[in-house]
PDB file of C-alpha atoms in Angstrom:
ATOM      1  CA  MET A 345       0.000   0.000   0.000  1.00  0.00           C
ATOM      2  CA  PRO A 346       1.588   3.327  -1.023  1.00  0.00           C
ATOM      3  CA  ALA A 347       2.480   5.944   1.571  1.00  0.00           C
ATOM      4  CA  SER A 348       0.071   8.355  -0.102  1.00  0.00           C
ATOM      5  CA  ARG A 349      -2.795   6.382   1.471  1.00  0.00           C
ATOM      6  CA  PHE A 350      -1.660   7.556   4.923  1.00  0.00           C
ATOM      7  CA  PRO A 351      -3.305  10.734   6.275  1.00  0.00           C
ATOM      8  CA  ARG A 352      -1.024  13.770   6.122  1.00  0.00           C
ATOM      9  CA  THR A 353      -0.826  15.033   9.685  1.00  0.00           C
ATOM     10  CA  PRO A 354       2.277  17.090  10.570  1.00  0.00           C
ATOM     11  CA  ARG A 355       3.414  14.327  12.917  1.00  0.00           C
ATOM     12  CA  LEU A 356       2.931  11.590  10.345  1.00  0.00           C
ATOM     13  CA  ARG A 357       4.608  13.611   7.589  1.00  0.00           C
ATOM     14  CA  GLY A 358       7.657  13.811   9.805  1.00  0.00           C
ATOM     15  CA  ARG A 359       7.524  10.105  10.573  1.00  0.00           C
ATOM     16  CA  LEU A 360       7.278   9.205   6.904  1.00  0.00           C
ATOM     17  CA  LEU A 361      10.287  11.369   6.137  1.00  0.00           C
ATOM     18  CA  LEU A 362      12.263   9.816   8.978  1.00  0.00           C
ATOM     19  CA  ALA A 363      11.255   6.326   7.909  1.00  0.00           C
ATOM     20  CA  ALA A 364      12.884   6.989   4.528  1.00  0.00           C
ATOM     21  CA  ALA A 365      16.203   8.105   6.019  1.00  0.00           C
ATOM     22  CA  THR A 366      19.267   6.089   5.046  1.00  0.00           C
ATOM     23  CA  ALA A 367      22.218   7.921   6.608  1.00  0.00           C
ATOM     24  CA  ALA A 368      23.781   6.355   9.720  1.00  0.00           C
ATOM     25  CA  VAL A 369      24.957   8.719  12.422  1.00  0.00           C
ATOM     26  CA  ALA A 370      25.360   7.649  16.052  1.00  0.00           C
ATOM     27  CA  ALA A 371      26.494  10.584  18.156  1.00  0.00           C
ATOM     28  CA  VAL A 372      26.269   9.867  21.862  1.00  0.00           C
ATOM     29  CA  LEU A 373      26.404  12.946  24.057  1.00  0.00           C
ATOM     30  CA  THR A 374      25.545  13.320  27.720  1.00  0.00           C
ATOM     31  CA  GLY A 375      24.824  16.347  29.838  1.00  0.00           C
ATOM     32  CA  CYS A 376      23.521  17.726  33.073  1.00  0.00           C
ATOM     33  CA  ALA A 377      19.994  18.750  33.900  1.00  0.00           C
ATOM     34  CA  ALA A 378      18.814  21.828  32.083  1.00  0.00           C
ATOM     35  CA  THR A 379      17.588  24.798  34.065  1.00  0.00           C
ATOM     36  CA  ALA A 380      13.846  25.206  33.662  1.00  0.00           C
ATOM     37  CA  PRO A 381      12.780  28.419  31.953  1.00  0.00           C
ATOM     38  CA  THR A 382      10.937  30.985  34.024  1.00  0.00           C
ATOM     39  CA  ALA A 383       7.178  30.721  33.545  1.00  0.00           C
ATOM     40  CA  PRO A 384       5.332  33.956  32.778  1.00  0.00           C
ATOM     41  CA  ALA A 385       3.467  35.618  35.645  1.00  0.00           C
ATOM     42  CA  SER A 386       0.150  35.090  33.879  1.00  0.00           C
ATOM     43  CA  SER A 387      -0.457  32.524  31.167  1.00  0.00           C
ATOM     44  CA  PRO A 388      -2.885  32.808  28.247  1.00  0.00           C
ATOM     45  CA  PRO A 389      -5.195  29.902  27.380  1.00  0.00           C
ATOM     46  CA  PRO A 390      -3.136  26.936  26.128  1.00  0.00           C
ATOM     47  CA  THR A 391      -2.466  26.517  22.429  1.00  0.00           C
ATOM     48  CA  PHE A 392      -1.322  22.986  21.729  1.00  0.00           C
ATOM     49  CA  GLY A 393      -0.715  23.305  18.030  1.00  0.00           C
ATOM     50  CA  HIS A 394      -0.324  19.682  17.001  1.00  0.00           C
ATOM     51  CA  ILE A 395      -0.644  16.892  19.568  1.00  0.00           C
ATOM     52  CA  HIS A 396       1.952  14.186  19.035  1.00  0.00           C
ATOM     53  CA  ALA A 397       1.482  11.821  21.992  1.00  0.00           C
ATOM     54  CA  VAL A 398      -0.940  10.968  24.799  1.00  0.00           C
ATOM     55  CA  ILE A 399       0.034   8.953  27.885  1.00  0.00           C
ATOM     56  CA  PRO A 400      -2.737   7.974  30.336  1.00  0.00           C
ATOM     57  CA  GLU A 401      -1.565   8.206  33.953  1.00  0.00           C
ATOM     58  CA  ASP A 402      -2.649   5.908  36.791  1.00  0.00           C
ATOM     59  CA  THR A 403      -4.588   8.784  38.353  1.00  0.00           C
ATOM     60  CA  GLY A 404      -6.837   9.094  35.296  1.00  0.00           C
ATOM     61  CA  THR A 405      -5.143  12.235  34.024  1.00  0.00           C
ATOM     62  CA  LEU A 406      -3.429  12.434  30.644  1.00  0.00           C
ATOM     63  CA  LEU A 407       0.058  13.589  29.739  1.00  0.00           C
ATOM     64  CA  VAL A 408      -0.184  15.298  26.363  1.00  0.00           C
ATOM     65  CA  GLY A 409       2.926  15.918  24.263  1.00  0.00           C
ATOM     66  CA  THR A 410       2.357  18.851  21.916  1.00  0.00           C
ATOM     67  CA  HIS A 411       3.983  21.325  19.562  1.00  0.00           C
ATOM     68  CA  THR A 412       4.238  23.794  22.461  1.00  0.00           C
ATOM     69  CA  GLY A 413       5.308  21.554  25.351  1.00  0.00           C
ATOM     70  CA  LEU A 414       4.024  18.899  27.734  1.00  0.00           C
ATOM     71  CA  TYR A 415       0.624  19.346  29.385  1.00  0.00           C
ATOM     72  CA  ARG A 416      -1.495  17.460  31.904  1.00  0.00           C
ATOM     73  CA  VAL A 417      -5.220  17.169  31.201  1.00  0.00           C
ATOM     74  CA  ASP A 418      -7.688  16.105  33.905  1.00  0.00           C
ATOM     75  CA  GLU A 419     -10.812  14.028  33.334  1.00  0.00           C
ATOM     76  CA  ASP A 420     -12.899  17.213  33.395  1.00  0.00           C
ATOM     77  CA  GLY A 421     -10.771  18.851  30.698  1.00  0.00           C
ATOM     78  CA  THR A 422      -8.722  21.088  33.008  1.00  0.00           C
ATOM     79  CA  VAL A 423      -5.336  21.811  31.419  1.00  0.00           C
ATOM     80  CA  ASP A 424      -2.095  22.342  33.341  1.00  0.00           C
ATOM     81  CA  GLY A 425       1.056  23.409  31.519  1.00  0.00           C
ATOM     82  CA  PRO A 426       3.255  23.604  29.750  1.00  0.00           C
ATOM     83  CA  LEU A 427       4.795  21.619  32.603  1.00  0.00           C
ATOM     84  CA  GLY A 428       8.003  23.161  33.878  1.00  0.00           C
ATOM     85  CA  GLY A 429       7.546  26.054  31.459  1.00  0.00           C
ATOM     86  CA  TYR A 430       9.273  24.138  28.646  1.00  0.00           C
ATOM     87  CA  ASP A 431       8.089  25.141  25.171  1.00  0.00           C
ATOM     88  CA  PHE A 432       9.713  22.354  23.148  1.00  0.00           C
ATOM     89  CA  ASP A 433       7.994  20.439  20.353  1.00  0.00           C
ATOM     90  CA  LEU A 434       7.671  16.873  21.656  1.00  0.00           C
ATOM     91  CA  MET A 435       7.630  14.688  18.563  1.00  0.00           C
ATOM     92  CA  GLY A 436       8.198  11.518  20.603  1.00  0.00           C
ATOM     93  CA  LEU A 437       7.157  10.731  24.181  1.00  0.00           C
ATOM     94  CA  ALA A 438       7.208   7.520  26.227  1.00  0.00           C
ATOM     95  CA  ALA A 439       7.013   6.457  29.865  1.00  0.00           C
ATOM     96  CA  SER A 440       9.669   4.041  31.130  1.00  0.00           C
ATOM     97  CA  GLY A 441       9.127   3.182  34.778  1.00  0.00           C
ATOM     98  CA  ASP A 442       8.906   6.435  36.713  1.00  0.00           C
ATOM     99  CA  ALA A 443      10.730   8.379  33.999  1.00  0.00           C
ATOM    100  CA  LEU A 444       9.476  10.206  30.928  1.00  0.00           C
ATOM    101  CA  ILE A 445      11.578   9.899  27.786  1.00  0.00           C
ATOM    102  CA  ALA A 446      11.112  12.380  24.957  1.00  0.00           C
ATOM    103  CA  SER A 447      12.537  13.729  21.722  1.00  0.00           C
ATOM    104  CA  GLY A 448      11.768  16.534  19.306  1.00  0.00           C
ATOM    105  CA  HIS A 449      12.808  20.119  18.672  1.00  0.00           C
ATOM    106  CA  PRO A 450      13.478  23.110  20.925  1.00  0.00           C
ATOM    107  CA  GLY A 451      11.137  26.072  21.201  1.00  0.00           C
ATOM    108  CA  LEU A 452      12.227  29.697  21.322  1.00  0.00           C
ATOM    109  CA  ASP A 453      12.718  29.550  25.101  1.00  0.00           C
ATOM    110  CA  THR A 454      13.972  25.978  25.469  1.00  0.00           C
ATOM    111  CA  PRO A 455      17.264  25.810  27.440  1.00  0.00           C
ATOM    112  CA  ALA A 456      20.223  25.477  25.077  1.00  0.00           C
ATOM    113  CA  GLU A 457      21.546  22.482  27.035  1.00  0.00           C
ATOM    114  CA  LEU A 458      18.705  20.351  25.697  1.00  0.00           C
ATOM    115  CA  GLY A 459      19.993  20.651  22.143  1.00  0.00           C
ATOM    116  CA  SER A 460      19.306  22.252  18.789  1.00  0.00           C
ATOM    117  CA  PRO A 461      18.067  21.712  16.130  1.00  0.00           C
ATOM    118  CA  ASN A 462      17.164  18.321  17.639  1.00  0.00           C
ATOM    119  CA  LEU A 463      16.720  17.370  21.279  1.00  0.00           C
ATOM    120  CA  GLY A 464      18.036  13.842  20.867  1.00  0.00           C
ATOM    121  CA  ILE A 465      16.836  11.832  23.863  1.00  0.00           C
ATOM    122  CA  ILE A 466      15.862  13.825  26.950  1.00  0.00           C
ATOM    123  CA  ARG A 467      14.572  12.472  30.262  1.00  0.00           C
ATOM    124  CA  SER A 468      12.458  13.711  33.149  1.00  0.00           C
ATOM    125  CA  GLU A 469      12.480  12.128  36.612  1.00  0.00           C
ATOM    126  CA  ASP A 470       9.767  14.399  38.039  1.00  0.00           C
ATOM    127  CA  ALA A 471       6.798  13.976  35.699  1.00  0.00           C
ATOM    128  CA  GLY A 472       7.890  16.671  33.263  1.00  0.00           C
ATOM    129  CA  GLU A 473       8.800  19.490  35.645  1.00  0.00           C
ATOM    130  CA  SER A 474      12.485  19.317  34.672  1.00  0.00           C
ATOM    131  CA  TRP A 475      14.443  17.633  31.889  1.00  0.00           C
ATOM    132  CA  GLN A 476      18.031  16.607  31.237  1.00  0.00           C
ATOM    133  CA  PRO A 477      19.773  15.771  27.953  1.00  0.00           C
ATOM    134  CA  ILE A 478      20.775  12.102  27.744  1.00  0.00           C
ATOM    135  CA  VAL A 479      22.091  11.060  24.295  1.00  0.00           C
ATOM    136  CA  PHE A 480      22.041  12.100  20.631  1.00  0.00           C
ATOM    137  CA  THR A 481      21.848  15.747  21.712  1.00  0.00           C
ATOM    138  CA  ASN A 482      21.661  18.118  18.704  1.00  0.00           C
ATOM    139  CA  THR A 483      21.726  15.259  16.178  1.00  0.00           C
ATOM    140  CA  GLU A 484      18.684  12.980  16.450  1.00  0.00           C
ATOM    141  CA  ASP A 485      14.921  13.469  16.377  1.00  0.00           C
ATOM    142  CA  PHE A 486      12.900  10.402  17.395  1.00  0.00           C
ATOM    143  CA  HIS A 487       9.385  10.691  15.992  1.00  0.00           C
ATOM    144  CA  VAL A 488       8.942   6.959  16.674  1.00  0.00           C
ATOM    145  CA  LEU A 489       9.424   6.285  20.392  1.00  0.00           C
ATOM    146  CA  THR A 490       7.655   3.792  22.644  1.00  0.00           C
ATOM    147  CA  ALA A 491       8.168   1.629  25.715  1.00  0.00           C
ATOM    148  CA  GLY A 492       7.420  -2.054  26.132  1.00  0.00           C
ATOM    149  CA  PRO A 493       5.692  -3.594  29.158  1.00  0.00           C
ATOM    150  CA  ASP A 494       9.121  -4.292  30.701  1.00  0.00           C
ATOM    151  CA  ASP A 495      10.034  -0.583  30.286  1.00  0.00           C
ATOM    152  CA  ARG A 496      12.487  -1.300  27.456  1.00  0.00           C
ATOM    153  CA  LEU A 497      12.535   1.628  25.044  1.00  0.00           C
ATOM    154  CA  TYR A 498      12.195   1.308  21.277  1.00  0.00           C
ATOM    155  CA  GLY A 499      12.846   4.130  18.841  1.00  0.00           C
ATOM    156  CA  ILE A 500      13.725   5.120  15.296  1.00  0.00           C
ATOM    157  CA  GLY A 501      15.774   8.279  14.895  1.00  0.00           C
ATOM    158  CA  SER A 502      16.089  10.799  12.111  1.00  0.00           C
ATOM    159  CA  THR A 503      19.439   9.627  10.726  1.00  0.00           C
ATOM    160  CA  SER A 504      18.764   5.918  10.199  1.00  0.00           C
ATOM    161  CA  PRO A 505      15.819   3.538   9.701  1.00  0.00           C
ATOM    162  CA  ALA A 506      17.397   1.129  12.196  1.00  0.00           C
ATOM    163  CA  LEU A 507      15.284   0.181  15.181  1.00  0.00           C
ATOM    164  CA  ARG A 508      17.123   1.120  18.373  1.00  0.00           C
ATOM    165  CA  VAL A 509      16.462  -0.333  21.824  1.00  0.00           C
ATOM    166  CA  SER A 510      17.473   0.798  25.305  1.00  0.00           C
ATOM    167  CA  ASP A 511      17.301  -1.103  28.588  1.00  0.00           C
ATOM    168  CA  ASP A 512      18.575   1.726  30.801  1.00  0.00           C
ATOM    169  CA  ARG A 513      15.923   4.428  30.327  1.00  0.00           C
ATOM    170  CA  GLY A 514      17.658   5.896  27.303  1.00  0.00           C
ATOM    171  CA  ASP A 515      21.271   6.105  28.487  1.00  0.00           C
ATOM    172  CA  THR A 516      22.547   3.698  25.830  1.00  0.00           C
ATOM    173  CA  TRP A 517      20.989   2.294  22.665  1.00  0.00           C
ATOM    174  CA  GLU A 518      21.639  -0.766  20.494  1.00  0.00           C
ATOM    175  CA  ALA A 519      20.703  -0.992  16.818  1.00  0.00           C
ATOM    176  CA  ARG A 520      18.531  -3.846  15.558  1.00  0.00           C
ATOM    177  CA  GLY A 521      17.085  -4.384  12.083  1.00  0.00           C
ATOM    178  CA  GLU A 522      15.935  -1.645   9.737  1.00  0.00           C
ATOM    179  CA  ILE A 523      12.215  -0.929   9.454  1.00  0.00           C
ATOM    180  CA  ALA A 524      10.435   1.959   7.709  1.00  0.00           C
ATOM    181  CA  ALA A 525       7.941   2.295  10.555  1.00  0.00           C
ATOM    182  CA  VAL A 526       5.766   5.266  11.455  1.00  0.00           C
ATOM    183  CA  ASP A 527       4.759   3.724  14.793  1.00  0.00           C
ATOM    184  CA  LEU A 528       5.582   0.776  17.040  1.00  0.00           C
ATOM    185  CA  ALA A 529       3.849  -1.221  19.771  1.00  0.00           C
ATOM    186  CA  VAL A 530       5.186  -4.037  21.959  1.00  0.00           C
ATOM    187  CA  THR A 531       3.160  -6.733  23.751  1.00  0.00           C
ATOM    188  CA  THR A 532       4.045  -8.768  26.845  1.00  0.00           C
ATOM    189  CA  ASP A 533       5.435 -11.676  24.813  1.00  0.00           C
ATOM    190  CA  GLY A 534       7.990  -9.331  23.241  1.00  0.00           C
ATOM    191  CA  THR A 535       6.343  -9.161  19.823  1.00  0.00           C
ATOM    192  CA  ILE A 536       7.040  -5.837  18.134  1.00  0.00           C
ATOM    193  CA  THR A 537       4.298  -4.583  15.832  1.00  0.00           C
ATOM    194  CA  ALA A 538       5.312  -1.935  13.302  1.00  0.00           C
ATOM    195  CA  ALA A 539       3.029   0.251  11.197  1.00  0.00           C
ATOM    196  CA  THR A 540       4.583   0.926   7.797  1.00  0.00           C
ATOM    197  CA  PRO A 541       3.248   2.486   4.574  1.00  0.00           C
ATOM    198  CA  GLU A 542       3.302  -1.010   3.048  1.00  0.00           C
ATOM    199  CA  GLY A 543       1.285  -2.559   5.858  1.00  0.00           C
ATOM    200  CA  LEU A 544       1.667  -4.030   9.310  1.00  0.00           C
ATOM    201  CA  ARG A 545       4.854  -5.959  10.109  1.00  0.00           C
ATOM    202  CA  THR A 546       5.839  -7.915  13.209  1.00  0.00           C
ATOM    203  CA  SER A 547       9.054  -9.111  14.836  1.00  0.00           C
ATOM    204  CA  THR A 548       9.479 -11.970  17.307  1.00  0.00           C
ATOM    205  CA  ASP A 549      13.297 -11.854  17.420  1.00  0.00           C
ATOM    206  CA  ASP A 550      13.831  -8.615  19.324  1.00  0.00           C
ATOM    207  CA  GLY A 551      13.630  -6.476  16.206  1.00  0.00           C
ATOM    208  CA  ALA A 552      16.328  -8.240  14.199  1.00  0.00           C
ATOM    209  CA  SER A 553      13.842  -8.994  11.404  1.00  0.00           C
ATOM    210  CA  PHE A 554      10.234  -8.222  10.505  1.00  0.00           C
ATOM    211  CA  THR A 555       7.618 -10.164   8.557  1.00  0.00           C
ATOM    212  CA  SER A 556       4.346  -9.048   7.008  1.00  0.00           C
ATOM    213  CA  ALA A 557       1.236  -9.489   9.144  1.00  0.00           C
ATOM    214  CA  ALA A 558      -1.442 -11.285   7.177  1.00  0.00           C
ATOM    215  CA  ASP A 559      -5.007  -9.971   7.021  1.00  0.00           C
ATOM    216  CA  ALA A 560      -4.206  -6.822   8.993  1.00  0.00           C
ATOM    217  CA  PRO A 561      -5.792  -3.437   8.270  1.00  0.00           C
ATOM    218  CA  LEU A 562      -3.533  -0.592   7.151  1.00  0.00           C
ATOM    219  CA  LEU A 563      -2.737   1.182  10.418  1.00  0.00           C
ATOM    220  CA  TYR A 564      -0.798   4.380  11.034  1.00  0.00           C
ATOM    221  CA  LEU A 565      -0.954   4.669  14.846  1.00  0.00           C
ATOM    222  CA  LEU A 566      -0.372   1.866  17.367  1.00  0.00           C
ATOM    223  CA  GLU A 567      -0.497   1.280  21.122  1.00  0.00           C
ATOM    224  CA  ALA A 568      -0.343  -1.883  23.220  1.00  0.00           C
ATOM    225  CA  THR A 569      -1.145  -3.051  26.725  1.00  0.00           C
ATOM    226  CA  GLY A 570      -0.660  -6.638  27.849  1.00  0.00           C
ATOM    227  CA  ASP A 571      -1.225  -8.855  24.819  1.00  0.00           C
ATOM    228  CA  THR A 572      -3.608  -6.381  23.165  1.00  0.00           C
ATOM    229  CA  VAL A 573      -2.674  -4.061  20.296  1.00  0.00           C
ATOM    230  CA  VAL A 574      -4.891  -1.146  19.291  1.00  0.00           C
ATOM    231  CA  GLY A 575      -4.412   0.801  16.074  1.00  0.00           C
ATOM    232  CA  VAL A 576      -5.986   3.508  13.954  1.00  0.00           C
ATOM    233  CA  GLY A 577      -6.621   2.594  10.345  1.00  0.00           C
ATOM    234  CA  THR A 578      -6.655   4.644   7.181  1.00  0.00           C
ATOM    235  CA  ASP A 579     -10.316   3.613   6.924  1.00  0.00           C
ATOM    236  CA  GLY A 580     -11.152   5.745   9.980  1.00  0.00           C
ATOM    237  CA  GLN A 581     -11.737   2.718  12.188  1.00  0.00           C
ATOM    238  CA  VAL A 582     -10.086   1.924  15.511  1.00  0.00           C
ATOM    239  CA  TRP A 583      -8.903  -1.676  15.415  1.00  0.00           C
ATOM    240  CA  GLN A 584      -7.974  -4.123  18.157  1.00  0.00           C
ATOM    241  CA  ARG A 585      -6.194  -7.471  18.252  1.00  0.00           C
ATOM    242  CA  ALA A 586      -6.103  -9.421  21.518  1.00  0.00           C
ATOM    243  CA  GLY A 587      -3.525 -12.202  21.675  1.00  0.00           C
ATOM    244  CA  ASP A 588      -3.800 -14.578  18.729  1.00  0.00           C
ATOM    245  CA  THR A 589      -7.277 -13.418  17.720  1.00  0.00           C
ATOM    246  CA  GLY A 590      -7.947 -11.517  14.527  1.00  0.00           C
ATOM    247  CA  TRP A 591      -8.396  -7.786  14.163  1.00  0.00           C
ATOM    248  CA  GLU A 592     -11.795  -6.337  15.070  1.00  0.00           C
ATOM    249  CA  SER A 593     -13.170  -2.816  14.809  1.00  0.00           C
ATOM    250  CA  ILE A 594     -13.925  -1.295  18.229  1.00  0.00           C
ATOM    251  CA  GLY A 595     -14.908   2.221  17.190  1.00  0.00           C
ATOM    252  CA  SER A 596     -14.334   5.006  14.744  1.00  0.00           C
ATOM    253  CA  ALA A 597     -12.539   8.335  14.632  1.00  0.00           C
ATOM    254  CA  ALA A 598     -13.682  11.728  13.404  1.00  0.00           C
ATOM    255  CA  GLY A 599     -11.275  12.615  10.640  1.00  0.00           C
ATOM    256  CA  THR A 600      -7.539  12.133  10.946  1.00  0.00           C
ATOM    257  CA  VAL A 601      -6.156  11.012  14.309  1.00  0.00           C
ATOM    258  CA  GLU A 602      -3.095  12.909  15.553  1.00  0.00           C
ATOM    259  CA  ALA A 603      -2.301  10.740  18.571  1.00  0.00           C
ATOM    260  CA  LEU A 604      -3.404   7.526  20.246  1.00  0.00           C
ATOM    261  CA  GLY A 605      -3.183   6.507  23.898  1.00  0.00           C
ATOM    262  CA  LEU A 606      -4.056   3.299  25.720  1.00  0.00           C
ATOM    263  CA  SER A 607      -4.365   2.867  29.477  1.00  0.00           C
ATOM    264  CA  PRO A 608      -3.385  -0.365  31.292  1.00  0.00           C
ATOM    265  CA  THR A 609      -7.122  -1.065  31.660  1.00  0.00           C
ATOM    266  CA  GLY A 610      -7.624  -0.821  27.901  1.00  0.00           C
ATOM    267  CA  ARG A 611      -9.240   2.614  27.767  1.00  0.00           C
ATOM    268  CA  VAL A 612      -8.577   4.123  24.342  1.00  0.00           C
ATOM    269  CA  ILE A 613      -7.754   7.816  24.004  1.00  0.00           C
ATOM    270  CA  LEU A 614      -7.861   9.505  20.594  1.00  0.00           C
ATOM    271  CA  VAL A 615      -6.906  12.962  19.448  1.00  0.00           C
ATOM    272  CA  ASP A 616      -8.998  13.659  16.365  1.00  0.00           C
ATOM    273  CA  GLU A 617     -11.032  16.523  14.897  1.00  0.00           C
ATOM    274  CA  ARG A 618     -13.225  16.617  18.016  1.00  0.00           C
ATOM    275  CA  GLY A 619     -10.297  17.062  20.404  1.00  0.00           C
ATOM    276  CA  ILE A 620      -9.137  14.590  23.054  1.00  0.00           C
ATOM    277  CA  VAL A 621     -11.667  11.769  23.100  1.00  0.00           C
ATOM    278  CA  ALA A 622     -12.094   8.648  25.253  1.00  0.00           C
ATOM    279  CA  LEU A 623     -13.595   5.534  23.652  1.00  0.00           C
ATOM    280  CA  ASP A 624     -15.497   3.020  25.754  1.00  0.00           C
ATOM    281  CA  GLY A 625     -17.239   0.455  23.607  1.00  0.00           C
ATOM    282  CA  ASP A 626     -19.765   2.237  21.412  1.00  0.00           C
ATOM    283  CA  GLU A 627     -19.584   5.357  23.567  1.00  0.00           C
ATOM    284  CA  SER A 628     -17.209   8.269  23.055  1.00  0.00           C
ATOM    285  CA  THR A 629     -16.589  11.140  25.456  1.00  0.00           C
ATOM    286  CA  VAL A 630     -14.868  14.384  24.506  1.00  0.00           C
ATOM    287  CA  ILE A 631     -12.513  15.122  27.401  1.00  0.00           C
ATOM    288  CA  LEU A 632     -11.186  18.331  25.876  1.00  0.00           C
ATOM    289  CA  PRO A 633     -12.576  19.954  22.716  1.00  0.00           C
ATOM    290  CA  ALA A 634     -10.071  20.773  19.996  1.00  0.00           C
ATOM    291  CA  LEU A 635      -8.046  23.874  20.860  1.00  0.00           C
ATOM    292  CA  PRO A 636      -6.872  26.506  18.358  1.00  0.00           C
ATOM    293  CA  GLY A 637      -3.332  26.251  17.048  1.00  0.00           C
ATOM    294  CA  PRO A 638      -0.577  28.731  17.921  1.00  0.00           C
TER     295      PRO A 638
END
């Protein structure tokens, strides 16, 4: 299936471009924690721009990675942020244990220590209130970044289509096989599911090789919890596969989906034309209506 069948969100455009990269650069730089910028005395209503990632927290709140920083959204739609005052563009965001791992680009007021033009891998130990540069500072931009159930990190950077994995919360990374993926999800048995413009592919050998997944819908966003994978298809449907069962439609989106989140209990969170939406069976609840861009 050609890449042109994928919806053209800003996030996905970037992922498609990164998936086509062929250069191999592995610059490993470390640094100290960056000083948080001073928040303004009074803040205007939030402007997310594009939303790139949603992480449901155990408390029921959502961490939302956006074009203008990281925000926390309560069940009633109350927005807090940008957390720590950071205005970076979070293209990739994952939770590994108690740490948040992110990548993207700096904003106008982002501390220089975090890197430019790319953040590489940055990490927060305090739920997004402060960040420190870890590796690939200045050189890499991970649009594809996720964590497995064992907190292992998986990512694809901007300089190579190689899948990289980290077992130490992003300090060091090892290259696996190459995959032109726009998103990844990992289940408890270690199976890696990759969404590519040519269709779904899976790996059962720790990412060394990938094979085509038969009878799978064309998906462009993926999340997993336990042995269940949820994805958003180019047909506008939200699809689910539990264990060895086949794919089934569990709902639909309104227009193009910018981000997908999945709680440990299986609650699906979408960011589509309506805003931030929770799916529960046939019911959908708008947690936060779509906000204007910057």
